[in-house]
Amino acid sequence: MIIFDFLAQYWPRLLSGTGVTIAQFFLAAVLGIAISLAMGLMKLSQNRILRGAAITYIEIFRGTSLLVQLYWIFFVLPLFGVSIDKFTAGYVAVGMNIGAYGAELVRGGILSVPRGQWEAALAINMSPARRMWRIILPQALVNMLPPWGNLMIELLKGTALVSLISVADLMFQAKQINGSTFLSAQVFGTALVIYYILARFLVTPFMRWLERAMARKLGKV
Amino acid sequence: MLDHTGFPLEITGETTPMVSFRKVRKSYGALTVLKNLDLDIAEGEMVSIIGPSGSGKTTVLRMLMTLEQIDDGVIYVDGQPLTHMPKQGRLVRANERHLRNRRADIGMCFQHFNLFPHMTALENCMEGPVQVLGLSKAEARDRSEELLELVGMISKKDQRPSRLSGGQQQRVAIARALAMRPKVMLFDEVTSALDPEVIGEVTNVIRKLVSEHNLTMLMVTHQMGFARDISDRVCFFYGGKIEEQGPPAELFGNPQRERTQQFLSAVREAV
Ligand SMILES: Nc1ncnc2c1ncn2[C@@H]1O[C@H](COP(=O)(O)OP(=O)(O)O)[C@@H](O)[C@H]1O
Ligand SMILES: [Mg+2]
């Protein structure tokens, strides 16, 4: 079967899979960014308990495999009475995993802001929270955006794992189609191209745009 | 009333100094940077601090701005303890809340300006009044524009710091500090990072503040001529202590201590 006939026949399922992949990506990104921010700030906290919690979180989620984390959340948590539907389990696992990596980026970005900025903010008597939110974080964000671009690509690729708990994403649809038609070259070739297009023509340009916009806001260009 | 260590809970009376360092000690690890510092500054007084590098000049200002904790002694501002707070009849170390209340009286300008790079000159000035004092945007803008006018930066109010020269940035930084209406202004070598030809822009603003406003000022500087011109009193720091102090005419014209003489002649030779 040539590729055009293949696409003509299976495009609705591939498209719906792509939609689910994008949704998983988007939700995991939002969750991952929130966790990164919280864990990154906690790791810099003066409070030993908060710092300890952040270090533990980061160690666990960076030190173990995303697939195992996904299975834990979907198969093991229900044994403790916490059951989540597979769609939620998918993006939660991916988001929590990415959050551990993002936390280090947030921490590094904050530490890269010169000390004089903290001091100037204190000299106008800003509260610690305002100093962080209004003065430090906007500058930290600019410094950490380039590595965030890479992390977002990793996140997109990571979402393919949710197919293993039967979330009907692009990878899942591809495997289903393959199982019934054995058109492996066509189906996985198409999936490959779609993932590439999402990464190369959506995620990367968006991150570049964000970098430029933020740099402009800081008067760096 | 004295607390058990002999420090008054507040300083009252006709001649209450605006700033008072009482037996203040500051160490970094094993290095004692300031030993037993006693220094009173009257309301409206302009005091300059001169001295060799490493003698503790910056540390004095940073302690007063509460950027550094002191190890011993008490600092008072306008009669009230700054570094400490009264609790059950004695002074205990100030908490964040007390610091935020008392710090409102103090403003500081830094050697490297430290303007917020993501804000325009005007936004830099409005940040404190809006976020800290709770002024409306309109009130904060009026106040900030007035001050940018005072420092001669009104025409650049919508520029970000990266588009401004060092002298311009420092003038905006002065306006930013003044926008908080402090009683005490601290200047830490505010002209040291500037090209020689723009130093005058900044010193002229400080001159204007001295002649037209009743601010209490404490200024660390390497510009002896400027210090001589505008100070009511000059303190020469050496090795973490005030080696000699007095009116500028006396300290520069007829220094008593050998170290002062050596320092001043070394500075003159360098010029
Ligand atoms: N954060 C710090 N940690 C350790 N030593 C410091 C620190 N800040 C200042 N010092 C030391 O304290 C001394 C006084 O510093 P400073 O007040 O900056 O001097 P000055 O402004 O007169 O040049 C110097 O010996 C300096 O090295
Ligand atoms: Mg200094």
PDB file of C-alpha atoms in Angstrom, chain B residues 19-166:
ATOM      1  CA  VAL B  19      21.622  57.477  62.979  1.00  0.00           C
ATOM      2  CA  SER B  20      23.505  56.031  65.897  1.00  0.00           C
ATOM      3  CA  PHE B  21      25.974  53.142  65.836  1.00  0.00           C
ATOM      4  CA  ARG B  22      26.615  51.962  69.398  1.00  0.00           C
ATOM      5  CA  LYS B  23      29.545  49.628  70.001  1.00  0.00           C
ATOM      6  CA  VAL B  24      28.919  47.868  66.718  1.00  0.00           C
ATOM      7  CA  ARG B  25      31.102  44.916  65.813  1.00  0.00           C
ATOM      8  CA  LYS B  26      31.099  43.021  62.543  1.00  0.00           C
ATOM      9  CA  SER B  27      33.117  39.934  61.654  1.00  0.00           C
ATOM     10  CA  TYR B  28      33.341  37.687  58.645  1.00  0.00           C
ATOM     11  CA  GLY B  29      34.449  34.411  60.170  1.00  0.00           C
ATOM     12  CA  ALA B  30      37.743  35.059  61.894  1.00  0.00           C
ATOM     13  CA  LEU B  31      38.159  38.478  60.276  1.00  0.00           C
ATOM     14  CA  THR B  32      36.830  41.339  62.394  1.00  0.00           C
ATOM     15  CA  VAL B  33      35.966  44.080  59.953  1.00  0.00           C
ATOM     16  CA  LEU B  34      34.588  46.668  62.388  1.00  0.00           C
ATOM     17  CA  LYS B  35      35.520  46.893  66.019  1.00  0.00           C
ATOM     18  CA  ASN B  36      33.380  48.717  68.531  1.00  0.00           C
ATOM     19  CA  LEU B  37      32.117  51.340  66.120  1.00  0.00           C
ATOM     20  CA  ASP B  38      30.486  54.386  67.719  1.00  0.00           C
ATOM     21  CA  LEU B  39      29.124  56.917  65.272  1.00  0.00           C
ATOM     22  CA  ASP B  40      26.280  59.416  65.600  1.00  0.00           C
ATOM     23  CA  ILE B  41      24.877  61.315  62.634  1.00  0.00           C
ATOM     24  CA  ALA B  42      22.588  64.265  63.240  1.00  0.00           C
ATOM     25  CA  GLU B  43      19.421  64.934  61.296  1.00  0.00           C
ATOM     26  CA  GLY B  44      20.250  66.693  58.032  1.00  0.00           C
ATOM     27  CA  GLU B  45      23.950  66.045  58.425  1.00  0.00           C
ATOM     28  CA  MET B  46      26.124  65.019  55.466  1.00  0.00           C
ATOM     29  CA  VAL B  47      28.901  62.706  56.604  1.00  0.00           C
ATOM     30  CA  SER B  48      31.580  61.386  54.269  1.00  0.00           C
ATOM     31  CA  ILE B  49      33.592  58.270  54.920  1.00  0.00           C
ATOM     32  CA  ILE B  50      37.055  58.048  53.413  1.00  0.00           C
ATOM     33  CA  GLY B  51      39.839  55.556  53.936  1.00  0.00           C
ATOM     34  CA  PRO B  52      41.915  52.873  52.285  1.00  0.00           C
ATOM     35  CA  SER B  53      40.355  49.912  50.517  1.00  0.00           C
ATOM     36  CA  GLY B  54      39.300  47.175  52.916  1.00  0.00           C
ATOM     37  CA  SER B  55      39.005  49.492  55.918  1.00  0.00           C
ATOM     38  CA  GLY B  56      35.316  48.647  56.374  1.00  0.00           C
ATOM     39  CA  LYS B  57      33.638  51.661  54.739  1.00  0.00           C
ATOM     40  CA  THR B  58      31.173  49.699  52.620  1.00  0.00           C
ATOM     41  CA  THR B  59      30.402  47.435  55.544  1.00  0.00           C
ATOM     42  CA  VAL B  60      29.229  50.426  57.595  1.00  0.00           C
ATOM     43  CA  LEU B  61      26.659  51.315  54.945  1.00  0.00           C
ATOM     44  CA  ARG B  62      25.593  47.723  54.354  1.00  0.00           C
ATOM     45  CA  MET B  63      24.937  47.213  58.060  1.00  0.00           C
ATOM     46  CA  LEU B  64      22.800  50.329  58.167  1.00  0.00           C
ATOM     47  CA  MET B  65      20.883  49.154  55.069  1.00  0.00           C
ATOM     48  CA  THR B  66      20.411  45.805  56.896  1.00  0.00           C
ATOM     49  CA  LEU B  67      22.194  43.982  54.106  1.00  0.00           C
ATOM     50  CA  GLU B  68      24.571  42.595  56.738  1.00  0.00           C
ATOM     51  CA  GLN B  69      23.797  41.399  60.252  1.00  0.00           C
ATOM     52  CA  ILE B  70      25.895  42.903  63.004  1.00  0.00           C
ATOM     53  CA  ASP B  71      27.592  40.700  65.596  1.00  0.00           C
ATOM     54  CA  ASP B  72      27.494  43.051  68.554  1.00  0.00           C
ATOM     55  CA  GLY B  73      26.128  46.430  69.535  1.00  0.00           C
ATOM     56  CA  VAL B  74      22.995  48.177  68.305  1.00  0.00           C
ATOM     57  CA  ILE B  75      22.204  50.551  65.446  1.00  0.00           C
ATOM     58  CA  TYR B  76      19.461  53.140  65.995  1.00  0.00           C
ATOM     59  CA  VAL B  77      17.662  55.129  63.328  1.00  0.00           C
ATOM     60  CA  ASP B  78      15.669  58.167  64.370  1.00  0.00           C
ATOM     61  CA  GLY B  79      15.919  57.074  67.981  1.00  0.00           C
ATOM     62  CA  GLN B  80      14.483  53.603  67.407  1.00  0.00           C
ATOM     63  CA  PRO B  81      16.580  50.455  67.348  1.00  0.00           C
ATOM     64  CA  LEU B  82      17.058  49.097  63.814  1.00  0.00           C
ATOM     65  CA  THR B  83      19.030  45.908  64.298  1.00  0.00           C
ATOM     66  CA  HIS B  84      17.086  45.006  67.428  1.00  0.00           C
ATOM     67  CA  MET B  85      13.589  45.316  68.793  1.00  0.00           C
ATOM     68  CA  PRO B  86      12.287  45.730  72.279  1.00  0.00           C
ATOM     69  CA  LYS B  87      10.710  42.660  73.810  1.00  0.00           C
ATOM     70  CA  GLN B  88       9.689  42.450  77.450  1.00  0.00           C
ATOM     71  CA  GLY B  89      11.853  45.366  78.408  1.00  0.00           C
ATOM     72  CA  ARG B  90      14.993  44.313  76.604  1.00  0.00           C
ATOM     73  CA  LEU B  91      16.457  44.370  73.131  1.00  0.00           C
ATOM     74  CA  VAL B  92      16.413  41.203  71.078  1.00  0.00           C
ATOM     75  CA  ARG B  93      17.567  40.694  67.511  1.00  0.00           C
ATOM     76  CA  ALA B  94      15.128  42.198  65.023  1.00  0.00           C
ATOM     77  CA  ASN B  95      12.880  39.877  63.057  1.00  0.00           C
ATOM     78  CA  GLU B  96      12.005  40.379  59.373  1.00  0.00           C
ATOM     79  CA  ARG B  97       8.853  42.293  60.239  1.00  0.00           C
ATOM     80  CA  HIS B  98      10.691  44.791  62.436  1.00  0.00           C
ATOM     81  CA  LEU B  99      13.375  45.216  59.804  1.00  0.00           C
ATOM     82  CA  ARG B 100      10.767  45.939  57.159  1.00  0.00           C
ATOM     83  CA  ASN B 101       9.231  48.621  59.362  1.00  0.00           C
ATOM     84  CA  ARG B 102      12.478  50.343  60.231  1.00  0.00           C
ATOM     85  CA  ARG B 103      14.244  49.928  56.882  1.00  0.00           C
ATOM     86  CA  ALA B 104      11.682  52.230  55.287  1.00  0.00           C
ATOM     87  CA  ASP B 105      13.684  55.182  56.642  1.00  0.00           C
ATOM     88  CA  ILE B 106      16.816  54.239  54.713  1.00  0.00           C
ATOM     89  CA  GLY B 107      17.707  54.370  51.036  1.00  0.00           C
ATOM     90  CA  MET B 108      20.903  53.301  49.343  1.00  0.00           C
ATOM     91  CA  CYS B 109      22.753  53.801  46.064  1.00  0.00           C
ATOM     92  CA  PHE B 110      25.349  51.295  44.976  1.00  0.00           C
ATOM     93  CA  GLN B 111      28.635  51.498  43.134  1.00  0.00           C
ATOM     94  CA  HIS B 112      27.243  49.446  40.248  1.00  0.00           C
ATOM     95  CA  PHE B 113      23.757  51.077  40.232  1.00  0.00           C
ATOM     96  CA  ASN B 114      21.894  47.742  40.298  1.00  0.00           C
ATOM     97  CA  LEU B 115      18.931  49.057  38.339  1.00  0.00           C
ATOM     98  CA  PHE B 116      16.342  46.433  37.459  1.00  0.00           C
ATOM     99  CA  PRO B 117      17.164  45.583  33.822  1.00  0.00           C
ATOM    100  CA  HIS B 118      13.652  44.458  32.889  1.00  0.00           C
ATOM    101  CA  MET B 119      12.118  47.807  33.801  1.00  0.00           C
ATOM    102  CA  THR B 120      12.357  51.255  32.286  1.00  0.00           C
ATOM    103  CA  ALA B 121      13.821  54.161  34.251  1.00  0.00           C
ATOM    104  CA  LEU B 122      10.319  55.205  35.260  1.00  0.00           C
ATOM    105  CA  GLU B 123       9.279  51.666  36.212  1.00  0.00           C
ATOM    106  CA  ASN B 124      12.426  51.312  38.309  1.00  0.00           C
ATOM    107  CA  CYS B 125      11.359  54.374  40.284  1.00  0.00           C
ATOM    108  CA  MET B 126       7.700  53.323  40.541  1.00  0.00           C
ATOM    109  CA  GLU B 127       8.405  49.767  41.698  1.00  0.00           C
ATOM    110  CA  GLY B 128       8.947  50.582  45.384  1.00  0.00           C
ATOM    111  CA  PRO B 129       6.151  53.147  45.756  1.00  0.00           C
ATOM    112  CA  VAL B 130       3.621  50.784  44.121  1.00  0.00           C
ATOM    113  CA  GLN B 131       4.767  47.422  45.472  1.00  0.00           C
ATOM    114  CA  VAL B 132       5.964  48.466  48.923  1.00  0.00           C
ATOM    115  CA  LEU B 133       4.229  51.721  49.867  1.00  0.00           C
ATOM    116  CA  GLY B 134       0.981  50.776  48.149  1.00  0.00           C
ATOM    117  CA  LEU B 135       0.653  54.002  46.165  1.00  0.00           C
ATOM    118  CA  SER B 136      -1.625  54.014  43.142  1.00  0.00           C
ATOM    119  CA  LYS B 137       0.081  53.851  39.750  1.00  0.00           C
ATOM    120  CA  ALA B 138      -0.846  57.472  39.079  1.00  0.00           C
ATOM    121  CA  GLU B 139       0.557  58.733  42.378  1.00  0.00           C
ATOM    122  CA  ALA B 140       3.710  56.692  41.942  1.00  0.00           C
ATOM    123  CA  ARG B 141       4.150  57.987  38.398  1.00  0.00           C
ATOM    124  CA  ASP B 142       3.786  61.614  39.494  1.00  0.00           C
ATOM    125  CA  ARG B 143       6.273  61.146  42.281  1.00  0.00           C
ATOM    126  CA  SER B 144       8.741  59.272  40.063  1.00  0.00           C
ATOM    127  CA  GLU B 145       8.544  61.765  37.224  1.00  0.00           C
ATOM    128  CA  GLU B 146       9.179  64.601  39.636  1.00  0.00           C
ATOM    129  CA  LEU B 147      12.304  62.848  40.877  1.00  0.00           C
ATOM    130  CA  LEU B 148      13.500  61.924  37.398  1.00  0.00           C
ATOM    131  CA  GLU B 149      13.123  65.603  36.612  1.00  0.00           C
ATOM    132  CA  LEU B 150      15.224  66.443  39.675  1.00  0.00           C
ATOM    133  CA  VAL B 151      18.050  64.151  38.539  1.00  0.00           C
ATOM    134  CA  GLY B 152      17.739  65.336  34.940  1.00  0.00           C
ATOM    135  CA  MET B 153      16.553  62.013  33.535  1.00  0.00           C
ATOM    136  CA  ILE B 154      12.959  62.779  32.632  1.00  0.00           C
ATOM    137  CA  SER B 155      13.672  62.691  28.900  1.00  0.00           C
ATOM    138  CA  LYS B 156      14.920  59.097  29.228  1.00  0.00           C
ATOM    139  CA  LYS B 157      12.158  57.848  31.490  1.00  0.00           C
ATOM    140  CA  ASP B 158      10.989  55.172  29.064  1.00  0.00           C
ATOM    141  CA  GLN B 159      14.447  53.760  28.378  1.00  0.00           C
ATOM    142  CA  ARG B 160      15.684  50.532  29.880  1.00  0.00           C
ATOM    143  CA  PRO B 161      18.962  50.612  31.835  1.00  0.00           C
ATOM    144  CA  SER B 162      20.857  48.854  29.030  1.00  0.00           C
ATOM    145  CA  ARG B 163      20.284  51.940  26.863  1.00  0.00           C
ATOM    146  CA  LEU B 164      21.632  54.352  29.479  1.00  0.00           C
ATOM    147  CA  SER B 165      25.202  55.399  30.248  1.00  0.00           C
ATOM    148  CA  GLY B 166      26.683  54.735  33.686  1.00  0.00           C
TER     149      GLY B 166
END
